[in-house]
Amino acid sequence: MTSQVNSTAEQADNAEQADPTTESQRGPGLAEGQGPGADKEVRRLDRVIIRFAGDSGDGMQLTGDRFTSETAAFGNDLSTLPNFPAEIRAPAGTLPGVSSFQLHFADHDILTPGDAPDVLVAMNPAALKANVSDLPPGGVLIVNTDEFTKRPMAKVGYATSPLDDGSLSAFQVHGVPLTTLTVEALKEFGLSRKEAERSKNMFALGLLSWMYHRPTEGTEAFLRKKFAKKPQLAQANVTAFRAGWNFGETTEDFAVSYEVAPASSAFTPGVYRNISGNLALAYGLVAASVQAELPLFLGSYPITPASDILHELSRHKNFQVRSFQAEDEIAGIGAALGAAFGGSLAVTTTSGPGVALKSETIGLAVSLELPLLVVDIQRGGPSTGLPTKTEQADLLQAMYGRNGEAPVPIVAPATPADCFDAALEAARIALTYRTPVFLLSDGYLANGSEPWRVPEVADLPDLRVQFASEANHELADGSRVFWPYKRDPHTLARPWAVPGTAGLEHRIGGIEKQDGSGNISYDPANHEFMVRTRQAKVDQIQVPDLIVDDPEGGAGTLVLGWGSTYGPIAAAVRRLRSQGVAVAQAHLRHLNPFPANTGAVLAGYERVVIPEMNLGQLASLIRAKYLIDAHSHTQINGMPFKAEELATALKEAINA
């Protein structure tokens, strides 16, 4: 889904796009003048946080994704937080089986999916019990009353119905028999009750689309395409969606609908689309291969939450992408390293457990000095841990998790859209310096989404490489030979010779090599030289300076982050500044090597606070390298930081 954001001067020509009563947003089947707000009050809001929650089989992720797509098309800024069980089919009606999708959208620039929902849609008692504690007093609660019968309530410990016992009196409760209304709306299709009930998420989506004046055509087109081979099912879902919209329009229970204007002023003019972190990363890899004029090879084994990258890249054979689903993690990276030797831009994707299995081959890539991208979409651990939850606890594994001295550059994106640029940057480093590179994303970025400005091709970096084409070393007798470890004096990169190039035959392997010739060497002095040279190559990689956001220039505290903590940190810093607290913020994209000015930046502040979704891994690295007594603030609950909680923790650290 893409949308065009125009400059201020051009917005007048597109005023109709923002009018919630235009035909494209009135809802199908409604007559002129009967759109949202025709007979009911319409309130304007600057932001809304909605959470859809139900069983993992209720289609909450699809519902949230469709609402998000329409919101992106409308032009709001947005941020999402999908949250679902690791089990393919978790026990129905139980707390562990609850799946939710939270969307924060606004008429201005936003940074996080929001701390707590303004609106909670609960499809069953389990969804209500798992999420109602997050709903603030006065929040809107939409409940599927059909599911609040004795057995489903007993499963989650409700002795009495929360809809009747007064326990929900703090909220604006709307009881809607979603299942009954959906089955009634689909009578004409001759579906069984069980089949008809599956469309209740589309009824709920239609109702929420009416409440917040979302467009409808995109969802209807999506449903017809998704169920193209089953036209009756497609039309049933469209009908349920329309029925939900019309229910909101006609029922007396919903007397108010809401408008959230597009956020045109928050965006640089251009073409935008909603994008998840994994999709942005996949597109970034494809763009890197095009800019490098190299075929892209992915050697991978499916693992949550990285599998989406494998799925996406498999669709792009027309861009010379070759995706190989291997039998295991070791085979995946082995094939990728072989492709790198053969002259491809090579990638392997995984999560933390897969990195552990790939570690020996990563060490081999360090020894061979070949470009290889190791994409780690971090998740909760250890072992299998929390496969569908987020964490950023693989930093030290990426830094040190190999035998011997095996330094590897590390790049970490800050937002879902930034995954595109981070992939290009990781490819630049790998190709320029002939080294494996870690790209550390995580589950929050991978599954979350936000608007992304589609870049101009002319603005993408030139990543073309020069392969070795002739002998590069002269022997004493005057003959010339190819030395695979004769380095570029500026980058310390060795030449990259494609196998089969006449006269450039050379040996590779895991045993230590002689400097220059690449022959096997057990000489102690040579080994020390090669180890130090490989480390020096990583240490002197050119990366941009660390940028500090310190508007007043007099803050005594610097909040330093990396990876997906960017949004919560920036939101927390905004809150503190609005309260008159002077605080600076800086965010690291490059974690090995650190930007050259990092030490000077840290030395300029009395306090350095480092929030992380681990037990203080970056803080440990900062303390060790710069001898800074950094204050570590950590969280390891499988969820991203909440801005308000983080702001409180930062204020306490500042006051302390």
PDB file of N, CA, C and O in Angstrom, residues 420 434 537 639:
ATOM      1  N   PHE A 420      15.842  -1.188   6.080  1.00  0.00           N
ATOM      2  CA  PHE A 420      16.260  -1.072   4.674  1.00  0.00           C
ATOM      3  C   PHE A 420      17.653  -0.460   4.582  1.00  0.00           C
ATOM      4  O   PHE A 420      18.562  -1.011   3.946  1.00  0.00           O
ATOM      5  N   ARG A 434      35.725  -6.906   2.878  1.00  0.00           N
ATOM      6  CA  ARG A 434      35.843  -8.361   2.744  1.00  0.00           C
ATOM      7  C   ARG A 434      35.776  -9.029   4.118  1.00  0.00           C
ATOM      8  O   ARG A 434      36.730  -9.639   4.599  1.00  0.00           O
ATOM      9  N   LYS A 537      41.670  -4.436  10.679  1.00  0.00           N
ATOM     10  CA  LYS A 537      40.772  -4.178   9.547  1.00  0.00           C
ATOM     11  C   LYS A 537      39.388  -3.776  10.039  1.00  0.00           C
ATOM     12  O   LYS A 537      38.769  -2.835   9.514  1.00  0.00           O
ATOM     13  N   MET A 639       8.805  -7.773  25.739  1.00  0.00           N
ATOM     14  CA  MET A 639       8.073  -6.656  25.162  1.00  0.00           C
ATOM     15  C   MET A 639       8.974  -5.429  25.095  1.00  0.00           C
ATOM     16  O   MET A 639       9.934  -5.313  25.863  1.00  0.00           O
TER      17      MET A 639
END
